C-alpha atoms as a printed R data frame, in Angstrom:
    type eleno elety resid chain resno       x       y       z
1   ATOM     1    CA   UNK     A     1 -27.626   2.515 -36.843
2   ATOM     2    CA   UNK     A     2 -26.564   5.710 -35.266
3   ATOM     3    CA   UNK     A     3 -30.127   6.655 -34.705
4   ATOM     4    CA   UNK     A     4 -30.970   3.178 -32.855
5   ATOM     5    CA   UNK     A     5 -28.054   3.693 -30.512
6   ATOM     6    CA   UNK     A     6 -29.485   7.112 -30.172
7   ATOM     7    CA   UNK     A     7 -32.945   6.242 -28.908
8   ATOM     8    CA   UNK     A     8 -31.327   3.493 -27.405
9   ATOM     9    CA   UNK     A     9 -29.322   5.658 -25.022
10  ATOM    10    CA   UNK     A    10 -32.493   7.691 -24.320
11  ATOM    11    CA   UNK     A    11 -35.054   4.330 -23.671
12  ATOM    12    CA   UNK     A    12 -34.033   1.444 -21.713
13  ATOM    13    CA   UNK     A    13 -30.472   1.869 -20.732
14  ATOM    14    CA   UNK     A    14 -31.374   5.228 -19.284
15  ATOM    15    CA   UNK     A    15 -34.444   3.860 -17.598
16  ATOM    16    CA   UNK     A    16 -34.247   0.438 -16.865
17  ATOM    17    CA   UNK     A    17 -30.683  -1.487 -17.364
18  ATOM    18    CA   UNK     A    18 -28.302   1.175 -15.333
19  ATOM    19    CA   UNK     A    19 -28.422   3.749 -13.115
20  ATOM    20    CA   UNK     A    20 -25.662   6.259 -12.044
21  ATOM    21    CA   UNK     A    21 -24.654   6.023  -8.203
22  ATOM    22    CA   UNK     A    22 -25.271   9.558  -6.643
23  ATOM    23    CA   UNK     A    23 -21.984  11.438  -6.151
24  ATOM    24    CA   UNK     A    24 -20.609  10.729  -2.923
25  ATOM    25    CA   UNK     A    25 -20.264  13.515  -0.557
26  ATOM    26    CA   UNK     A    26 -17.223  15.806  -0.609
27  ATOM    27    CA   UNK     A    27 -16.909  14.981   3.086
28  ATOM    28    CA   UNK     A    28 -18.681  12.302   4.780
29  ATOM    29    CA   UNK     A    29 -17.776  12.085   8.705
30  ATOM    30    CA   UNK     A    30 -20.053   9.160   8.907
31  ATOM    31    CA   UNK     A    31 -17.548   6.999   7.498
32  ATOM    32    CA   UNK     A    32 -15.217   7.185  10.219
33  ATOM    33    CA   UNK     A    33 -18.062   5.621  12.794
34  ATOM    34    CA   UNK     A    34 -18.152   2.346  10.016
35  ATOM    35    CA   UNK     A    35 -16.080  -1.149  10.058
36  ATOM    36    CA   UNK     A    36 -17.016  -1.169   6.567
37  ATOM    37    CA   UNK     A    37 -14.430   1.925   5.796
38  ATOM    38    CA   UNK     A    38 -11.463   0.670   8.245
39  ATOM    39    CA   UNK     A    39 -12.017  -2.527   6.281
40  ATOM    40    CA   UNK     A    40 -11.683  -1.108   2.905
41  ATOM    41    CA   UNK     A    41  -8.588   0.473   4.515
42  ATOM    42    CA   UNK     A    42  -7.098  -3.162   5.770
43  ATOM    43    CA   UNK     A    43  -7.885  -4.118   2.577
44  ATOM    44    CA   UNK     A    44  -6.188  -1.306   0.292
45  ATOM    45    CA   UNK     A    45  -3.164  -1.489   2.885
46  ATOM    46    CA   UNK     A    46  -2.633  -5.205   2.332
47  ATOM    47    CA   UNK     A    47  -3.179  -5.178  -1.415
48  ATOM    48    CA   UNK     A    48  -0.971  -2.466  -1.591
49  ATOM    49    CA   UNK     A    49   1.830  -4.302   0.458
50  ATOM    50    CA   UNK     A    50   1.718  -7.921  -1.577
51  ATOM    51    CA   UNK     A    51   1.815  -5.761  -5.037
52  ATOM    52    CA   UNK     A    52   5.243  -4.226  -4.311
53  ATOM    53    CA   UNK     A    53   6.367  -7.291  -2.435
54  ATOM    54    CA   UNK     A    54   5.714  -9.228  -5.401
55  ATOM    55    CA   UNK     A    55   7.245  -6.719  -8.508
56  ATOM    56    CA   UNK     A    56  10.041  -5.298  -6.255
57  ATOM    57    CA   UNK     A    57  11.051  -8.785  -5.767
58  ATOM    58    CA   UNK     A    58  10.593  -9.861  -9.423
59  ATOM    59    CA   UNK     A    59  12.773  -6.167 -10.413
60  ATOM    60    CA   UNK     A    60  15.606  -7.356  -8.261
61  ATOM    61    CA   UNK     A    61  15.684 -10.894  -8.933
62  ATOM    62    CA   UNK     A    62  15.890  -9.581 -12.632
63  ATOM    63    CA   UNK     A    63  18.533  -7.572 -11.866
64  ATOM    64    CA   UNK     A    64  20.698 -10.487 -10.269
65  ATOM    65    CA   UNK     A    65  19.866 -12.610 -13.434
66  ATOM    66    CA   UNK     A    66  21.162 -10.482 -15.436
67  ATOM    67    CA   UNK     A    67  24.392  -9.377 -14.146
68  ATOM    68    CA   UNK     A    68  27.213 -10.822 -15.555
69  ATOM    69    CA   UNK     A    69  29.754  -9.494 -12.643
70  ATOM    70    CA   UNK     A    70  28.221 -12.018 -10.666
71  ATOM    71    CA   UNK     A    71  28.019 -14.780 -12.842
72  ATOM    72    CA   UNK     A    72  23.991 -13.968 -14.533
73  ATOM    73    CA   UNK     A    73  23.505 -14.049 -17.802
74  ATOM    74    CA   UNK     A    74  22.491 -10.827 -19.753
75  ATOM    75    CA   UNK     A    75  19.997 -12.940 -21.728
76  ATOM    76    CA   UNK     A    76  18.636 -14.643 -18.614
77  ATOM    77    CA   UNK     A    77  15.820 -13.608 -15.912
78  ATOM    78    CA   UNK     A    78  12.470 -12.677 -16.509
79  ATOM    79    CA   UNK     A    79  13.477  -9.531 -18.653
80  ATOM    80    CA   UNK     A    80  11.467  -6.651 -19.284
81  ATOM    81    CA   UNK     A    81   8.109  -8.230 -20.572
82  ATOM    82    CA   UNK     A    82   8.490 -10.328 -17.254
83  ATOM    83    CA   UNK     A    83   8.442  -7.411 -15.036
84  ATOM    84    CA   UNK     A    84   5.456  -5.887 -17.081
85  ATOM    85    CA   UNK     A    85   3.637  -8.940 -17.131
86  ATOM    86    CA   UNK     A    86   4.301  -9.184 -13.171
87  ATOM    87    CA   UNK     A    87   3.027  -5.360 -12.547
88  ATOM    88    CA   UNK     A    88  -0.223  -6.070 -14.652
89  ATOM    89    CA   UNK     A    89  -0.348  -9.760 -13.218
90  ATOM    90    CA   UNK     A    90  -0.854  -8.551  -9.404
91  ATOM    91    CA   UNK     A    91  -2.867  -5.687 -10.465
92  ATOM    92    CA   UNK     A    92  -5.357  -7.707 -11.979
93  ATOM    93    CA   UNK     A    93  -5.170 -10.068  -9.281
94  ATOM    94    CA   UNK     A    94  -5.339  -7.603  -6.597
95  ATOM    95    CA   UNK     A    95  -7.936  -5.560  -7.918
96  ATOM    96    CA   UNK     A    96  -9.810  -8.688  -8.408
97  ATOM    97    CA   UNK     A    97  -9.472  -9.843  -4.775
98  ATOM    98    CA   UNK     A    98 -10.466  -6.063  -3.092
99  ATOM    99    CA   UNK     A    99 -12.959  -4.791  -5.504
100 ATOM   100    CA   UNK     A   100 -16.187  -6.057  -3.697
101 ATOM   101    CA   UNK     A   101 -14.488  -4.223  -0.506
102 ATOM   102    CA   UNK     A   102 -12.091  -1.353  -1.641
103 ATOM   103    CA   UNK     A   103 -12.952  -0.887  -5.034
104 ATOM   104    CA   UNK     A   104  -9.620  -2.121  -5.712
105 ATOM   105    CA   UNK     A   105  -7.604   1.209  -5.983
106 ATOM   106    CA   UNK     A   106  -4.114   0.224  -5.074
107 ATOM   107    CA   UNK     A   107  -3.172   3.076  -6.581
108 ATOM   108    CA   UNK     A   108  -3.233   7.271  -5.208
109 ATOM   109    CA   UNK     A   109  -3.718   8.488  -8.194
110 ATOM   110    CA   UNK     A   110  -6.355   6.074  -8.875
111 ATOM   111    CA   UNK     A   111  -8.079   6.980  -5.908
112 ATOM   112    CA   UNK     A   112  -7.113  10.759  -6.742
113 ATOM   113    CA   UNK     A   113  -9.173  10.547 -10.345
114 ATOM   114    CA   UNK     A   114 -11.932   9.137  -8.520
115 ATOM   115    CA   UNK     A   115 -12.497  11.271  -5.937
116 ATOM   116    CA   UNK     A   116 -12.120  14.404  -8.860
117 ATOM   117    CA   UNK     A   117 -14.831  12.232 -10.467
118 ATOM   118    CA   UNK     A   118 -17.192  12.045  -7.300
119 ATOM   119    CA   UNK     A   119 -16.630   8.391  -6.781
120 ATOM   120    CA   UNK     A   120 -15.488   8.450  -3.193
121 ATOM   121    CA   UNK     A   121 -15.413  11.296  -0.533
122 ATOM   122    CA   UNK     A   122 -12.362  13.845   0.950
123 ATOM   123    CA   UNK     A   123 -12.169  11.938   3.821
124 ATOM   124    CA   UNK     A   124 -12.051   8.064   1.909
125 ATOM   125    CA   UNK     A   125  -9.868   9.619  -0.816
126 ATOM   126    CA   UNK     A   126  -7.338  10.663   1.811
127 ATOM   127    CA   UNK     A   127  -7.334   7.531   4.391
128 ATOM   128    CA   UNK     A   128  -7.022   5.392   0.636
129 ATOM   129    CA   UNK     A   129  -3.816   7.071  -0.049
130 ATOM   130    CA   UNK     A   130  -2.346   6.930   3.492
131 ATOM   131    CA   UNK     A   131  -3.110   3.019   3.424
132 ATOM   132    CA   UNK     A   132  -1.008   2.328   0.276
133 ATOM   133    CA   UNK     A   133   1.534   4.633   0.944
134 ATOM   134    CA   UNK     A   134   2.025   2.611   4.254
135 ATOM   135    CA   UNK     A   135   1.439  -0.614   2.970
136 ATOM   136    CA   UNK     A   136   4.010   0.074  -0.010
137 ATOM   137    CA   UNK     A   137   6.316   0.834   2.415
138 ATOM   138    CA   UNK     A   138   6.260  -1.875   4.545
139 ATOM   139    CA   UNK     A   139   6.093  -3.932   1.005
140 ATOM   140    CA   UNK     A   140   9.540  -3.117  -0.007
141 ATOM   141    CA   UNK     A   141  10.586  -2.999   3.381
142 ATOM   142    CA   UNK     A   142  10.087  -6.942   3.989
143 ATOM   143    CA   UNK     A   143  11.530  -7.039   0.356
144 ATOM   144    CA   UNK     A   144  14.866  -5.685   1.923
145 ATOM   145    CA   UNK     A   145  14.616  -7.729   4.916
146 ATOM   146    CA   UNK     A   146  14.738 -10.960   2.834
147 ATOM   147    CA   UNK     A   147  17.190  -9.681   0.313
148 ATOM   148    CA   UNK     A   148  19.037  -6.737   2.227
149 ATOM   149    CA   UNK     A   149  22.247  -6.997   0.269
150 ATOM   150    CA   UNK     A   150  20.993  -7.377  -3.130
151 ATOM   151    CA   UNK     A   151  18.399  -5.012  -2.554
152 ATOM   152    CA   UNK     A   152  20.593  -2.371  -1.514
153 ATOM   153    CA   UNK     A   153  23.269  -3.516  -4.762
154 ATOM   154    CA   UNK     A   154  20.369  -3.766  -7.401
155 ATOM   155    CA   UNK     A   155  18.560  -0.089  -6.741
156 ATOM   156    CA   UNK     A   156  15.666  -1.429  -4.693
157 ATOM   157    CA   UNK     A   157  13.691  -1.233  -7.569
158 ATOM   158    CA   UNK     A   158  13.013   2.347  -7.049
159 ATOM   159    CA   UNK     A   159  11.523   4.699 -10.046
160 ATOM   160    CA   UNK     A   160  13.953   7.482 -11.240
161 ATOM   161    CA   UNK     A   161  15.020   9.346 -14.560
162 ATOM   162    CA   UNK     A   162  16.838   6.451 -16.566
163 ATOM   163    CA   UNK     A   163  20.243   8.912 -18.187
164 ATOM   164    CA   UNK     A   164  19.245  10.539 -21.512
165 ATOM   165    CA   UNK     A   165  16.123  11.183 -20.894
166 ATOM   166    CA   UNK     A   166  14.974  14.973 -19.814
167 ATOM   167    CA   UNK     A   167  12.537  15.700 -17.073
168 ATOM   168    CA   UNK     A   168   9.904  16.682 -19.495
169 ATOM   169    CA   UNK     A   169  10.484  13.417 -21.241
170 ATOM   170    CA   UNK     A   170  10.137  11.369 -17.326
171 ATOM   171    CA   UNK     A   171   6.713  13.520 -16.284
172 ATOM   172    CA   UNK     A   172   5.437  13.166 -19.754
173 ATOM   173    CA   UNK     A   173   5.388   9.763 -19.635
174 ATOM   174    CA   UNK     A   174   3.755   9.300 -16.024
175 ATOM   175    CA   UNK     A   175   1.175  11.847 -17.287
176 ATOM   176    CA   UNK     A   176   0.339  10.076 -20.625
177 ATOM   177    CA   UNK     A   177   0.955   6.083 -18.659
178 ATOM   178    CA   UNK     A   178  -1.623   7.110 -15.838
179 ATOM   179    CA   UNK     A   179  -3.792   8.759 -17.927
180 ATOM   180    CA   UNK     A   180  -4.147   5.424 -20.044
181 ATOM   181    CA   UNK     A   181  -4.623   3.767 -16.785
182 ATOM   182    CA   UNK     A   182  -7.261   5.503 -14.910
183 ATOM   183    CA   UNK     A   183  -8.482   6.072 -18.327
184 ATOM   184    CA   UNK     A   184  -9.368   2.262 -18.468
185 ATOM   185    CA   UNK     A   185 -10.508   1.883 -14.858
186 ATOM   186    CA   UNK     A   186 -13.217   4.554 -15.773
187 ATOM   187    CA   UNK     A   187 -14.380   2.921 -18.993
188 ATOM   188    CA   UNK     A   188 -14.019  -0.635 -16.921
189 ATOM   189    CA   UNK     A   189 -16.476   0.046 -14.276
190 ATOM   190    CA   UNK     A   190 -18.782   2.642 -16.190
191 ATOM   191    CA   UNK     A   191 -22.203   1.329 -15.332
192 ATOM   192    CA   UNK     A   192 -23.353   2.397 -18.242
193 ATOM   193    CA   UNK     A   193 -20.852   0.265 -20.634
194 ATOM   194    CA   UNK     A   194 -22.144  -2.426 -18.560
195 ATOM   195    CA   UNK     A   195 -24.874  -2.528 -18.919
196 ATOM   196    CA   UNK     A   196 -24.780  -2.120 -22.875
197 ATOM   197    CA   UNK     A   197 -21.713  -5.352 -23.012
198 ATOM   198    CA   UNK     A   198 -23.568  -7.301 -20.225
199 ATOM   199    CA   UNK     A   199 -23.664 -10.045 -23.197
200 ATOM   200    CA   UNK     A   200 -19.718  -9.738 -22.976
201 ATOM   201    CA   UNK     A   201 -18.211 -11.441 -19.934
202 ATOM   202    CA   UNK     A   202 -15.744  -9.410 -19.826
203 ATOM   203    CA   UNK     A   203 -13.857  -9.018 -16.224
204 ATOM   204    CA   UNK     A   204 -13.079  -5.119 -15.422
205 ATOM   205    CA   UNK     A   205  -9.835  -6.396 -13.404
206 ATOM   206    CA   UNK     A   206  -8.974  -7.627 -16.823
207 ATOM   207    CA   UNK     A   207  -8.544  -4.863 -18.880
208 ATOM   208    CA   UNK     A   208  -7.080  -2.842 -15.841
209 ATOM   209    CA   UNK     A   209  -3.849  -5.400 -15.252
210 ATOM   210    CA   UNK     A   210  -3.396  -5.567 -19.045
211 ATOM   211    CA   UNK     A   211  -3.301  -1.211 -19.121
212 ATOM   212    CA   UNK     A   212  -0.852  -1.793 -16.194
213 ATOM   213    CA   UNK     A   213   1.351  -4.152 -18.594
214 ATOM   214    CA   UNK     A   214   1.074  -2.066 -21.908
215 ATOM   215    CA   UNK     A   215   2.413   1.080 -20.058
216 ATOM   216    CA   UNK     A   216   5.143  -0.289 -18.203
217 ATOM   217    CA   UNK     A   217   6.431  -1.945 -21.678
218 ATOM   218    CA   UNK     A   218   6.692   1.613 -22.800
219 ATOM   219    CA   UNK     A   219   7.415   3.293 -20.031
220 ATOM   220    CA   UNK     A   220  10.456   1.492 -18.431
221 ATOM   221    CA   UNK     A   221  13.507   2.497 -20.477
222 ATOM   222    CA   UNK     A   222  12.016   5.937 -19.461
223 ATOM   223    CA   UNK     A   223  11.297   6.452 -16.053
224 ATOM   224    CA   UNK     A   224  11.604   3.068 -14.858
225 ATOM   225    CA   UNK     A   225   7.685   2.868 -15.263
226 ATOM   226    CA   UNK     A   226   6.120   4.784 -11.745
227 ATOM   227    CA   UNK     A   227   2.375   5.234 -12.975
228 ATOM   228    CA   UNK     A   228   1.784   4.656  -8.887
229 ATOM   229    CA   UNK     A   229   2.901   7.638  -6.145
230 ATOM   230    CA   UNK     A   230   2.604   4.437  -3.434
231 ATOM   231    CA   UNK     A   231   4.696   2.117  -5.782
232 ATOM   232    CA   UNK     A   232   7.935   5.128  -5.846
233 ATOM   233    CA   UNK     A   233   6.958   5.932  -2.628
234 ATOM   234    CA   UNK     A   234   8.025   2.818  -1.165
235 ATOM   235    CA   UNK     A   235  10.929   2.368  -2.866
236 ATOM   236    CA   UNK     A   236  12.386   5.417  -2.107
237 ATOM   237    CA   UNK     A   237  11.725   5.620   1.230
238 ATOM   238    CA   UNK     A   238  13.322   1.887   2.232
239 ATOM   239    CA   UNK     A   239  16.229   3.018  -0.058
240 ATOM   240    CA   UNK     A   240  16.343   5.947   0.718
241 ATOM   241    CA   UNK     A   241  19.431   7.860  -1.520
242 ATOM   242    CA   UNK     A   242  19.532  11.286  -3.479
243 ATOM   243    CA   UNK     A   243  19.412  10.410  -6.765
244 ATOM   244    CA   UNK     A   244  16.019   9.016  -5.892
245 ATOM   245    CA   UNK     A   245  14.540  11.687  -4.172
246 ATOM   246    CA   UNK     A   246  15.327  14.098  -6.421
247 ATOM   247    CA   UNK     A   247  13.492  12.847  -9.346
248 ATOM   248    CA   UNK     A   248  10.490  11.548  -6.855
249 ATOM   249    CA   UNK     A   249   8.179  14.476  -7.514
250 ATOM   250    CA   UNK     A   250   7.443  13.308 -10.878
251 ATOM   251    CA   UNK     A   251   5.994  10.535  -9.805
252 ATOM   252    CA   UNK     A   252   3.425  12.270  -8.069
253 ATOM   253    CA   UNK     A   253   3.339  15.412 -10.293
254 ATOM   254    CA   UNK     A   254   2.445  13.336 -13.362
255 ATOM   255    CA   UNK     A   255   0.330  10.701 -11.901
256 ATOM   256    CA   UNK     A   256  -1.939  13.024 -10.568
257 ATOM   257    CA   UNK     A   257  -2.042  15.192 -13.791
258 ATOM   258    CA   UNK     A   258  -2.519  11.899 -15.774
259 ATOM   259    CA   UNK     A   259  -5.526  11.414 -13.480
260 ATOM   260    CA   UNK     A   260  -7.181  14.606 -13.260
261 ATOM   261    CA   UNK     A   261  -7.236  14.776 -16.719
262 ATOM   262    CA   UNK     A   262  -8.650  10.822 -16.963
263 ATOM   263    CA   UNK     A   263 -11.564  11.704 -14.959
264 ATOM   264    CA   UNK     A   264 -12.197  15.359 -16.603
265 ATOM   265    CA   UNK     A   265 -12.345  13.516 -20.068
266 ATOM   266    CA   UNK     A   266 -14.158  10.543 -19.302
267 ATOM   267    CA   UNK     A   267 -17.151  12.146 -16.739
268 ATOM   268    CA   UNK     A   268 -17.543  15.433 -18.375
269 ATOM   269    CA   UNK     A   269 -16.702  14.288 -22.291
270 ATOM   270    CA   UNK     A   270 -17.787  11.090 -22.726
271 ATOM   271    CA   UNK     A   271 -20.157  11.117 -20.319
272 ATOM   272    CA   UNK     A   272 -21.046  14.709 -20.370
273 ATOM   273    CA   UNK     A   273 -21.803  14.706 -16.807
274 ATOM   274    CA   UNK     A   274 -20.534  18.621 -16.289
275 ATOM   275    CA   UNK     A   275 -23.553  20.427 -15.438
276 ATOM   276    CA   UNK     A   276 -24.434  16.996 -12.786
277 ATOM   277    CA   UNK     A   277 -21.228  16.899 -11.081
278 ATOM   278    CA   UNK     A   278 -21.598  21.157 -10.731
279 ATOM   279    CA   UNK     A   279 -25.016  21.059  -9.646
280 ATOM   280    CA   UNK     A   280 -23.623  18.458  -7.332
281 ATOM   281    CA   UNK     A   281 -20.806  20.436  -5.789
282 ATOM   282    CA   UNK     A   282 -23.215  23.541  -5.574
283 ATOM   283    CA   UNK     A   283 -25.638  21.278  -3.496
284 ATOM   284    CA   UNK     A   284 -22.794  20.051  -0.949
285 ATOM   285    CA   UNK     A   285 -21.932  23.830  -0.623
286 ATOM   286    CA   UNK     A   286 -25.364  25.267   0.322
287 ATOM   287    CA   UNK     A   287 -26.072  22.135   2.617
């Protein structure tokens, strides 16, 4: 068996049923002169903007639910598998609706993994991250225009260190959540798995929105679940108090750890595309 998917790998999927894309260039100025790139932009911008609208909205509205001060219920709302289910929900819709344009990041340190894996260029990587930064913003910021006083009572839904947990516990999580995440976008869109599954319909949004759920049912009670540098970002920012900004560098810190190691262990591991993506970096540099 072993042997069959060995000559396999070597025969027709190598040959005939997949081929890598080349890496993209480290920077590629000829982007900027394309509507194709500015729409990928509108694109990741927008996405970006309904997914916090939507989970912000659902974290708050949980929050009213469930406070018995005001008359909620402690049982009620949409509780904690409802907010999960929400975050993986609009991911998997999202990244559905702005693959074929975007890619679908929605995400810096998705976009961060793939550029370490040679999946986009310097200059995309960067204009990706400033479009869902903004659009996360402006996300939570017509979330607080609707709701301004429960927004402001309720947290905002910002990320921070939930109390009893250390920092090493809080950046260990993002780490370990986004490396499961950007671990799964990898394996999702690996030409090469699909090739081999093209007899399994299997949707790559799919299996990203359901890594999005599994972590934040872990990660909640921890960190409040950021996994996304655009997702705290915008929070914070509309909020905009102490307590949040001091515990906001962990949810860039670990994100982007999570995903630099995520790309180093699927592309040069289980793909054992090292000496490619080097000869590939020493071919940008003598150009």
């Amino acid at each position: 068996m072993a042997k069959d998917v060995e000559v396999a790998e070597r025969g027709s999927f190598s040959n005939k049923d997949y081929h890598d894309p080349p890496p993209a260039p480290l920077i590629d100025a000829e982007e900027l002169t394309k509507w194709s790139f500015y729409r990928a932009l509108i694109a990741e911008f927008i996405a970006t903007l309904l997914f916090l609208y939507v989970t912000v909205l659902t974290v708050i509205g949980y929050s009213i639910q469930t406070d018995v001060k005001a008359g909620g219920d402690e049982c009620g709302g949409v509780g904690i598998l409802g907010i999960a289910w929400a975050f993986g929900g609009m991911i998997f819709v999202l990244v559905y609706c702005t693959a074929g344009i975007s890619g679908g990041h929605i995400n810096p340190a998705v976009t961060f993994g793939l550029f370490l894996a040679r999946k986009v260029s310097l200059i995309r990587a960067v204009m990706y991250m400033v479009a869902q930064s903004l659009g996360a913003i402006c996300g939570v910021g017509l979330v607080k225009a609707f709701q301004k006083s429960y927004f402001v009572r309720y947290g905002g839904g910002a990320n921070f260190l939930q109390p009893g947990y250390s920092t090493g516990v809080g950046l260990g999580a993002e780490i370990v959540g986004t490396f499961v995440l950007v671990y799964t976008v990898f394996s999702a869109t690996d030409p090469k798995r699909s090739a081999r599954d093209s007899h399994v319909p299997v949707l790559a949004p799919l299996p990203i929105g359901f890594a999005v759920f599994m972590v934040h049912l872990a990660t909640i009670p921890v960190t409040g679940t950021g996994i996304n540098p655009a997702r705290s970002l915008g929070s914070a920012v509309i909020l905009n108090q102490d307590k949040i900004w001091n515990d906001h560098w962990i949810f860039w810190v670990g994100p982007f750890i999570g995903a630099a190691i995520a790309a180093f262990y699927h592309q040069f591991i289980l793909r054992a595309g090292a000496a490619k993506a080097l000869g590939s970096f020493r071919s940008s540099n003598a150009n």
